[in-house]
PDB file of C-alpha atoms in Angstrom:
ATOM      1  CA  MET A   3      66.001 114.051 107.213  1.00  0.00           C
ATOM      2  CA  ALA A   4      69.514 115.388 107.018  1.00  0.00           C
ATOM      3  CA  THR A   5      71.800 117.108 104.731  1.00  0.00           C
ATOM      4  CA  ASN A   6      75.412 116.884 103.902  1.00  0.00           C
ATOM      5  CA  SER A   7      77.609 119.834 102.943  1.00  0.00           C
ATOM      6  CA  GLU A   8      80.308 118.601 101.488  1.00  0.00           C
ATOM      7  CA  VAL A   9      84.408 120.771 100.753  1.00  0.00           C
ATOM      8  CA  GLU A  10      87.257 119.990  99.452  1.00  0.00           C
ATOM      9  CA  MET A  11      89.924 120.184 101.794  1.00  0.00           C
ATOM     10  CA  SER A  12      92.994 122.527 100.505  1.00  0.00           C
ATOM     11  CA  PRO A  13      96.589 121.263 100.364  1.00  0.00           C
ATOM     12  CA  ALA A  14      97.426 122.876 103.821  1.00  0.00           C
ATOM     13  CA  GLU A  15      93.935 120.955 105.634  1.00  0.00           C
ATOM     14  CA  VAL A  16      94.981 117.703 104.149  1.00  0.00           C
ATOM     15  CA  ASP A  17      98.407 118.134 105.355  1.00  0.00           C
ATOM     16  CA  ALA A  18      97.113 118.944 109.034  1.00  0.00           C
ATOM     17  CA  LEU A  19      94.917 115.481 108.820  1.00  0.00           C
ATOM     18  CA  LEU A  20      98.105 113.391 108.005  1.00  0.00           C
ATOM     19  CA  SER A  21      99.867 115.209 110.937  1.00  0.00           C
ATOM     20  CA  ARG A  22      97.334 114.521 113.635  1.00  0.00           C
ATOM     21  CA  HIS A  23      97.045 110.774 112.825  1.00  0.00           C
ATOM     22  CA  GLU A  24      98.839 107.908 112.378  1.00  0.00           C
ATOM     23  CA  THR A  25      96.889 105.106 111.000  1.00  0.00           C
ATOM     24  CA  GLY A  26      94.590 104.444 108.374  1.00  0.00           C
ATOM     25  CA  VAL A  27      93.965 102.088 106.053  1.00  0.00           C
ATOM     26  CA  LEU A  28      96.431 100.778 102.954  1.00  0.00           C
ATOM     27  CA  ALA A  29      94.972  99.027  99.823  1.00  0.00           C
ATOM     28  CA  LEU A  30      96.781  97.338  96.728  1.00  0.00           C
ATOM     29  CA  ALA A  31      95.570  95.827  94.006  1.00  0.00           C
ATOM     30  CA  ARG A  32      97.037  93.044  92.114  1.00  0.00           C
ATOM     31  CA  ASP A  33      95.169  91.689  88.348  1.00  0.00           C
ATOM     32  CA  ASP A  34      91.362  91.913  90.087  1.00  0.00           C
ATOM     33  CA  ALA A  35      92.047  91.107  94.250  1.00  0.00           C
ATOM     34  CA  PRO A  36      92.090  93.777  96.161  1.00  0.00           C
ATOM     35  CA  TYR A  37      93.789  93.731  99.711  1.00  0.00           C
ATOM     36  CA  ALA A  38      93.107  96.088 102.190  1.00  0.00           C
ATOM     37  CA  ILE A  39      94.870  96.165 105.609  1.00  0.00           C
ATOM     38  CA  PRO A  40      95.102  99.078 108.595  1.00  0.00           C
ATOM     39  CA  ILE A  41      98.532 100.578 108.880  1.00  0.00           C
ATOM     40  CA  SER A  42     100.775 103.057 110.849  1.00  0.00           C
ATOM     41  CA  PHE A  43     102.642 105.397 109.246  1.00  0.00           C
ATOM     42  CA  GLY A  44     104.662 108.961 109.865  1.00  0.00           C
ATOM     43  CA  TYR A  45     103.821 111.795 107.677  1.00  0.00           C
ATOM     44  CA  ASP A  46     106.488 114.705 106.208  1.00  0.00           C
ATOM     45  CA  ALA A  47     104.686 117.689 105.255  1.00  0.00           C
ATOM     46  CA  ASP A  48     107.597 119.217 103.602  1.00  0.00           C
ATOM     47  CA  GLU A  49     107.651 116.119 100.546  1.00  0.00           C
ATOM     48  CA  ARG A  50     103.798 114.883 101.131  1.00  0.00           C
ATOM     49  CA  ALA A  51     105.258 111.464 101.468  1.00  0.00           C
ATOM     50  CA  LEU A  52     104.157 108.797 103.995  1.00  0.00           C
ATOM     51  CA  PHE A  53     106.448 106.542 105.791  1.00  0.00           C
ATOM     52  CA  LEU A  54     105.573 102.716 106.360  1.00  0.00           C
ATOM     53  CA  ARG A  55     106.708  99.766 108.150  1.00  0.00           C
ATOM     54  CA  LEU A  56     104.818  96.544 106.977  1.00  0.00           C
ATOM     55  CA  VAL A  57     105.838  93.206 108.809  1.00  0.00           C
ATOM     56  CA  SER A  58     105.124  89.941 106.830  1.00  0.00           C
ATOM     57  CA  THR A  59     105.602  86.428 106.984  1.00  0.00           C
ATOM     58  CA  PRO A  60     106.652  83.927 103.729  1.00  0.00           C
ATOM     59  CA  ASP A  61     103.836  82.892 103.451  1.00  0.00           C
ATOM     60  CA  SER A  62     101.631  85.954 104.027  1.00  0.00           C
ATOM     61  CA  GLU A  63      99.315  87.192 101.460  1.00  0.00           C
ATOM     62  CA  LYS A  64     100.385  90.830 102.157  1.00  0.00           C
ATOM     63  CA  ARG A  65     104.545  89.814 101.277  1.00  0.00           C
ATOM     64  CA  GLU A  66     102.782  88.523  97.627  1.00  0.00           C
ATOM     65  CA  PHE A  67     101.500  92.032  97.131  1.00  0.00           C
ATOM     66  CA  LEU A  68     104.122  93.991  98.233  1.00  0.00           C
ATOM     67  CA  ALA A  69     106.173  92.197  95.797  1.00  0.00           C
ATOM     68  CA  SER A  70     104.345  92.230  92.340  1.00  0.00           C
ATOM     69  CA  THR A  71     104.575  96.541  92.937  1.00  0.00           C
ATOM     70  CA  PRO A  72     101.155  97.337  93.252  1.00  0.00           C
ATOM     71  CA  ARG A  73      99.262 100.124  93.017  1.00  0.00           C
ATOM     72  CA  ALA A  74      98.069 101.505  96.380  1.00  0.00           C
ATOM     73  CA  ARG A  75      95.635 104.045  98.367  1.00  0.00           C
ATOM     74  CA  VAL A  76      96.014 104.943 101.423  1.00  0.00           C
ATOM     75  CA  VAL A  77      92.982 105.987 103.036  1.00  0.00           C
ATOM     76  CA  VAL A  78      92.718 108.332 106.636  1.00  0.00           C
ATOM     77  CA  TYR A  79      90.019 109.609 108.080  1.00  0.00           C
ATOM     78  CA  GLU A  80      88.008 111.022 111.339  1.00  0.00           C
ATOM     79  CA  ASP A  81      85.072 110.912 112.579  1.00  0.00           C
ATOM     80  CA  ASP A  82      83.572 113.846 114.933  1.00  0.00           C
ATOM     81  CA  GLY A  83      80.118 113.663 115.422  1.00  0.00           C
ATOM     82  CA  ASP A  84      78.406 115.705 112.738  1.00  0.00           C
ATOM     83  CA  GLU A  85      81.614 116.599 110.808  1.00  0.00           C
ATOM     84  CA  TYR A  86      83.166 113.585 108.737  1.00  0.00           C
ATOM     85  CA  ALA A  87      86.963 114.423 107.170  1.00  0.00           C
ATOM     86  CA  SER A  88      88.969 112.036 104.753  1.00  0.00           C
ATOM     87  CA  VAL A  89      92.402 111.907 103.047  1.00  0.00           C
ATOM     88  CA  VAL A  90      92.601 109.530 100.176  1.00  0.00           C
ATOM     89  CA  GLY A  91      96.746 109.185  98.373  1.00  0.00           C
ATOM     90  CA  VAL A  92      96.842 107.334  95.207  1.00  0.00           C
ATOM     91  CA  GLY A  93     100.478 106.220  94.155  1.00  0.00           C
ATOM     92  CA  THR A  94     102.653 103.534  93.890  1.00  0.00           C
ATOM     93  CA  LEU A  95     104.847 102.488  97.630  1.00  0.00           C
ATOM     94  CA  GLU A  96     108.985 102.223  96.756  1.00  0.00           C
ATOM     95  CA  ARG A  97     110.342  99.747  99.213  1.00  0.00           C
ATOM     96  CA  VAL A  98     113.617 101.336 101.145  1.00  0.00           C
ATOM     97  CA  ASP A  99     117.327  99.720 100.910  1.00  0.00           C
ATOM     98  CA  LEU A 100     118.747  99.672 104.415  1.00  0.00           C
ATOM     99  CA  ASP A 101     121.834 101.077 103.029  1.00  0.00           C
ATOM    100  CA  GLU A 102     119.986 104.614 101.966  1.00  0.00           C
ATOM    101  CA  LEU A 103     118.239 105.016 105.368  1.00  0.00           C
ATOM    102  CA  THR A 104     119.517 108.401 106.909  1.00  0.00           C
ATOM    103  CA  PRO A 105     119.289 110.048 110.201  1.00  0.00           C
ATOM    104  CA  GLU A 106     116.330 112.159 108.774  1.00  0.00           C
ATOM    105  CA  THR A 107     114.570 109.251 106.930  1.00  0.00           C
ATOM    106  CA  ILE A 108     115.479 107.320 110.216  1.00  0.00           C
ATOM    107  CA  ALA A 109     112.935 109.793 111.891  1.00  0.00           C
ATOM    108  CA  GLN A 110     110.041 109.623 109.861  1.00  0.00           C
ATOM    109  CA  TYR A 111     109.577 106.118 110.402  1.00  0.00           C
ATOM    110  CA  GLY A 112     109.515 106.310 114.036  1.00  0.00           C
ATOM    111  CA  GLU A 113     106.537 108.561 113.877  1.00  0.00           C
ATOM    112  CA  ALA A 114     104.357 105.590 113.292  1.00  0.00           C
ATOM    113  CA  GLN A 115     103.094 103.637 115.926  1.00  0.00           C
ATOM    114  CA  ARG A 116     104.206 100.317 114.856  1.00  0.00           C
ATOM    115  CA  PRO A 117     107.146  99.065 116.453  1.00  0.00           C
ATOM    116  CA  LEU A 118     110.109  99.057 114.740  1.00  0.00           C
ATOM    117  CA  PHE A 119     110.812  95.236 116.434  1.00  0.00           C
ATOM    118  CA  GLU A 120     108.017  93.705 117.444  1.00  0.00           C
ATOM    119  CA  ILE A 121     108.131  91.171 120.741  1.00  0.00           C
ATOM    120  CA  TRP A 122     106.575  87.643 119.052  1.00  0.00           C
ATOM    121  CA  ALA A 123     104.787  84.698 121.994  1.00  0.00           C
ATOM    122  CA  ASP A 124     106.539  82.206 119.429  1.00  0.00           C
ATOM    123  CA  ASP A 125     109.527  82.490 117.749  1.00  0.00           C
ATOM    124  CA  LYS A 126     109.254  84.020 114.263  1.00  0.00           C
ATOM    125  CA  PRO A 127     112.748  83.528 112.271  1.00  0.00           C
ATOM    126  CA  ASP A 128     110.794  84.469 108.716  1.00  0.00           C
ATOM    127  CA  LEU A 129     109.145  87.642 110.010  1.00  0.00           C
ATOM    128  CA  ASP A 130     110.110  90.516 107.186  1.00  0.00           C
ATOM    129  CA  ILE A 131     110.089  93.639 108.619  1.00  0.00           C
ATOM    130  CA  GLU A 132     110.407  96.097 105.380  1.00  0.00           C
ATOM    131  CA  LEU A 133     109.925  99.961 105.097  1.00  0.00           C
ATOM    132  CA  TYR A 134     108.335 101.696 102.417  1.00  0.00           C
ATOM    133  CA  ARG A 135     107.674 105.675 101.149  1.00  0.00           C
ATOM    134  CA  PHE A 136     104.498 106.354  99.743  1.00  0.00           C
ATOM    135  CA  THR A 137     104.546 109.754  98.227  1.00  0.00           C
ATOM    136  CA  PRO A 138     101.015 109.969  96.052  1.00  0.00           C
ATOM    137  CA  GLU A 139     100.931 110.858  92.665  1.00  0.00           C
ATOM    138  CA  THR A 140      97.284 112.336  94.160  1.00  0.00           C
ATOM    139  CA  LEU A 141      96.560 113.566  97.552  1.00  0.00           C
ATOM    140  CA  THR A 142      93.169 114.621  98.070  1.00  0.00           C
ATOM    141  CA  GLY A 143      90.526 115.352 101.342  1.00  0.00           C
ATOM    142  CA  ARG A 144      86.482 115.883 101.765  1.00  0.00           C
ATOM    143  CA  THR A 145      85.147 117.144 105.036  1.00  0.00           C
ATOM    144  CA  VAL A 146      81.181 116.348 105.058  1.00  0.00           C
ATOM    145  CA  VAL A 147      79.055 118.067 107.199  1.00  0.00           C
ATOM    146  CA  VAL A 148      75.418 116.432 108.134  1.00  0.00           C
ATOM    147  CA  GLU A 149      73.298 118.951 109.533  1.00  0.00           C
ATOM    148  CA  ARG A 150      70.760 116.955 111.407  1.00  0.00           C
ATOM    149  CA  ASP A 151      66.541 117.947 111.755  1.00  0.00           C
ATOM    150  CA  ASP A 152      65.828 118.003 115.127  1.00  0.00           C
ATOM    151  CA  GLU A 153      62.722 115.993 115.533  1.00  0.00           C
TER     152      GLU A 153
END
């Protein structure tokens, strides 16, 4: 029989987890329809903001959801044997206009793993690459330790 202990993370622990990871899951909701996708991101602990580069095509479900300015959740987690940690941010994605980019914000997008421009086997003239900033209204984390009985 396993027992669990669950501890809420401090803001510093949340920042540390987000700073050491570059991937997570973005979940969007519109009306009664959910949509979730894997993402890569850069994280700024001082601003507590995630920077995302999202690629879509004109007929993609992703583009439909992003156009509706949906509520969003970002989930980042790690699993290390008997310890599991996760961070959840809740808020709204903000599209960043290219005119508003500064060298500092460009550096944040550089932290994301997904390259700004990708090479595709086939020509993708309608490929849309948009930059987003996610400053969560709430940002919480938990650590769960599973203590297993030796058998």
